[in-house]
PDB file of C-alpha atoms in Angstrom:
ATOM      1  CA  CYS A  87    -201.642  24.763 -50.985  1.00 49.00           C
ATOM      2  CA  ILE A  88    -198.851  27.311 -51.219  1.00 53.00           C
ATOM      3  CA  GLU A  89    -196.053  26.290 -53.584  1.00 55.00           C
ATOM      4  CA  THR A  90    -192.713  26.443 -51.811  1.00 59.00           C
ATOM      5  CA  ALA A  91    -189.130  26.310 -52.988  1.00 71.00           C
ATOM      6  CA  ASN A  92    -187.074  23.962 -50.825  1.00 79.00           C
ATOM      7  CA  ILE A  93    -183.323  23.507 -50.535  1.00 83.00           C
ATOM      8  CA  LEU A  94    -181.334  20.285 -50.240  1.00 85.00           C
ATOM      9  CA  ARG A  95    -177.671  20.492 -49.318  1.00 87.00           C
ATOM     10  CA  GLY A  96    -174.924  18.339 -47.895  1.00 89.00           C
ATOM     11  CA  TYR A  97    -171.698  16.483 -48.594  1.00 91.00           C
ATOM     12  CA  ILE A  98    -170.664  13.388 -50.505  1.00 89.00           C
ATOM     13  CA  TYR A  99    -167.539  11.896 -48.944  1.00 88.00           C
ATOM     14  CA  ASP A 100    -165.269   8.854 -49.013  1.00 88.00           C
ATOM     15  CA  LYS A 101    -166.072   6.617 -46.013  1.00 85.00           C
ATOM     16  CA  LYS A 102    -162.481   5.354 -45.761  1.00 88.00           C
ATOM     17  CA  THR A 103    -160.663   8.690 -45.856  1.00 90.00           C
ATOM     18  CA  GLY A 104    -163.386  11.082 -44.721  1.00 88.00           C
ATOM     19  CA  GLN A 105    -162.461  13.359 -47.637  1.00 91.00           C
ATOM     20  CA  GLY A 106    -165.119  15.014 -49.777  1.00 91.00           C
ATOM     21  CA  ILE A 107    -165.647  13.601 -53.271  1.00 92.00           C
ATOM     22  CA  SER A 108    -165.262  16.252 -55.946  1.00 96.00           C
ATOM     23  CA  GLY A 109    -167.340  15.981 -59.130  1.00 96.00           C
ATOM     24  CA  ALA A 110    -170.053  13.645 -57.821  1.00 93.00           C
ATOM     25  CA  GLN A 111    -173.390  14.199 -59.557  1.00 94.00           C
ATOM     26  CA  VAL A 112    -176.388  14.684 -57.257  1.00 92.00           C
ATOM     27  CA  SER A 113    -179.862  14.478 -58.817  1.00 92.00           C
ATOM     28  CA  VAL A 114    -183.266  14.990 -57.216  1.00 88.00           C
ATOM     29  CA  PHE A 115    -186.377  13.501 -58.822  1.00 86.00           C
ATOM     30  CA  THR A 116    -189.538  15.212 -57.603  1.00 80.00           C
ATOM     31  CA  SER A 117    -193.061  13.834 -57.562  1.00 76.00           C
ATOM     32  CA  LEU A 118    -193.923  16.347 -60.298  1.00 78.00           C
ATOM     33  CA  GLY A 119    -191.438  14.678 -62.658  1.00 81.00           C
ATOM     34  CA  THR A 120    -188.857  17.427 -62.348  1.00 81.00           C
ATOM     35  CA  VAL A 121    -185.164  16.540 -62.228  1.00 89.00           C
ATOM     36  CA  ILE A 122    -182.815  18.995 -60.537  1.00 91.00           C
ATOM     37  CA  GLY A 123    -179.106  18.252 -60.514  1.00 95.00           C
ATOM     38  CA  THR A 124    -175.709  19.596 -59.586  1.00 96.00           C
ATOM     39  CA  THR A 125    -172.106  18.510 -59.143  1.00 97.00           C
ATOM     40  CA  THR A 126    -170.192  18.545 -55.852  1.00 95.00           C
ATOM     41  CA  ASP A 127    -167.411  21.077 -55.383  1.00 97.00           C
ATOM     42  CA  ALA A 128    -163.789  20.364 -54.425  1.00 97.00           C
ATOM     43  CA  LYS A 129    -164.844  19.593 -50.822  1.00 94.00           C
ATOM     44  CA  GLY A 130    -167.766  17.337 -51.817  1.00 93.00           C
ATOM     45  CA  PHE A 131    -170.393  19.962 -50.968  1.00 93.00           C
ATOM     46  CA  TYR A 132    -173.553  20.436 -53.038  1.00 92.00           C
ATOM     47  CA  ILE A 133    -176.672  22.560 -52.867  1.00 93.00           C
ATOM     48  CA  LEU A 134    -179.899  22.167 -54.826  1.00 89.00           C
ATOM     49  CA  GLU A 135    -182.493  24.925 -54.748  1.00 87.00           C
ATOM     50  CA  GLY A 136    -186.013  25.204 -56.108  1.00 83.00           C
ATOM     51  CA  ILE A 137    -187.282  21.757 -55.150  1.00 81.00           C
ATOM     52  CA  SER A 138    -191.072  21.792 -55.225  1.00 75.00           C
ATOM     53  CA  SER A 139    -193.210  20.444 -52.395  1.00 72.00           C
ATOM     54  CA  GLY A 140    -193.951  16.717 -52.470  1.00 72.00           C
ATOM     55  CA  LYS A 141    -191.781  13.621 -52.380  1.00 77.00           C
ATOM     56  CA  ALA A 142    -188.279  13.732 -53.827  1.00 79.00           C
ATOM     57  CA  ASP A 143    -185.822  10.875 -54.368  1.00 83.00           C
ATOM     58  CA  ILE A 144    -182.054  11.311 -54.628  1.00 86.00           C
ATOM     59  CA  ASP A 145    -179.482   9.666 -56.908  1.00 89.00           C
ATOM     60  CA  VAL A 146    -175.752  10.166 -56.427  1.00 90.00           C
ATOM     61  CA  THR A 147    -173.326   9.203 -59.212  1.00 92.00           C
ATOM     62  CA  VAL A 148    -169.565   8.937 -58.769  1.00 90.00           C
ATOM     63  CA  GLY A 149    -167.807   7.910 -61.965  1.00 88.00           C
ATOM     64  CA  THR A 150    -169.932   5.127 -63.432  1.00 89.00           C
ATOM     65  CA  GLN A 151    -171.538   4.047 -60.132  1.00 88.00           C
ATOM     66  CA  THR A 152    -174.912   5.361 -59.007  1.00 87.00           C
ATOM     67  CA  ILE A 153    -176.480   5.070 -55.569  1.00 84.00           C
ATOM     68  CA  SER A 154    -180.239   5.541 -55.447  1.00 78.00           C
ATOM     69  CA  THR A 155    -181.254   6.333 -51.911  1.00 71.00           C
ATOM     70  CA  SER A 156    -184.043   4.369 -50.328  1.00 47.00           C
ATOM     71  CA  SER A 157    -185.130   7.489 -48.488  1.00 55.00           C
ATOM     72  CA  SER A 158    -187.501  10.089 -49.796  1.00 58.00           C
ATOM     73  CA  PHE A 159    -187.720  13.627 -48.553  1.00 62.00           C
ATOM     74  CA  ASP A 160    -191.279  14.772 -48.079  1.00 65.00           C
ATOM     75  CA  TYR A 161    -191.592  18.527 -48.381  1.00 62.00           C
ATOM     76  CA  ARG A 162    -195.037  19.504 -47.086  1.00 61.00           C
ATOM     77  CA  HIS A 163    -194.308  22.747 -45.329  1.00 55.00           C
ATOM     78  CA  GLN A 164    -196.120  26.018 -45.912  1.00 49.00           C
ATOM     79  CA  SER A 165    -192.775  27.801 -46.149  1.00 53.00           C
ATOM     80  CA  SER A 166    -189.373  26.943 -47.567  1.00 58.00           C
ATOM     81  CA  SER A 167    -187.338  24.277 -45.840  1.00 62.00           C
ATOM     82  CA  ILE A 168    -183.692  23.283 -45.898  1.00 64.00           C
ATOM     83  CA  VAL A 169    -182.768  19.604 -45.633  1.00 64.00           C
ATOM     84  CA  GLU A 170    -179.229  18.446 -44.904  1.00 64.00           C
ATOM     85  CA  TYR A 171    -178.309  15.175 -46.642  1.00 71.00           C
ATOM     86  CA  THR A 172    -174.820  13.714 -46.383  1.00 74.00           C
ATOM     87  CA  LEU A 173    -173.759  10.417 -47.934  1.00 70.00           C
ATOM     88  CA  GLY A 174    -170.625   8.357 -47.327  1.00 71.00           C
ATOM     89  CA  TRP A 175    -169.493   6.535 -50.446  1.00 66.00           C
TER      90      TRP A 175
END
C-alpha cells in the first residue's frame, strides 16, 4: 500500500447567521493514533494536511463545547485526496 497524504478542508459557521466562526478548533483523529489539529481563520475556514490513509474522525470545539462527528472519512486512495467538510454550529 502506498502511503498518501490527504487534505481535509472546509468551514465552521453559525447556522443562525451564516457567518464563519473564527477560532474554532478542528481536530482529526486517525486510525494510526495521530491527532492533527488547527484553528479556523476569521472566515471560519480551516485546512488540515498530512492525514494518513485509513479512517479519521473529526472533533470541532467552539469555546467549551465540542461536537464529535458521527461520520468517519475513509482515505483509501492510491494518491492524495481532498475532502471538503463543512459544519453548521
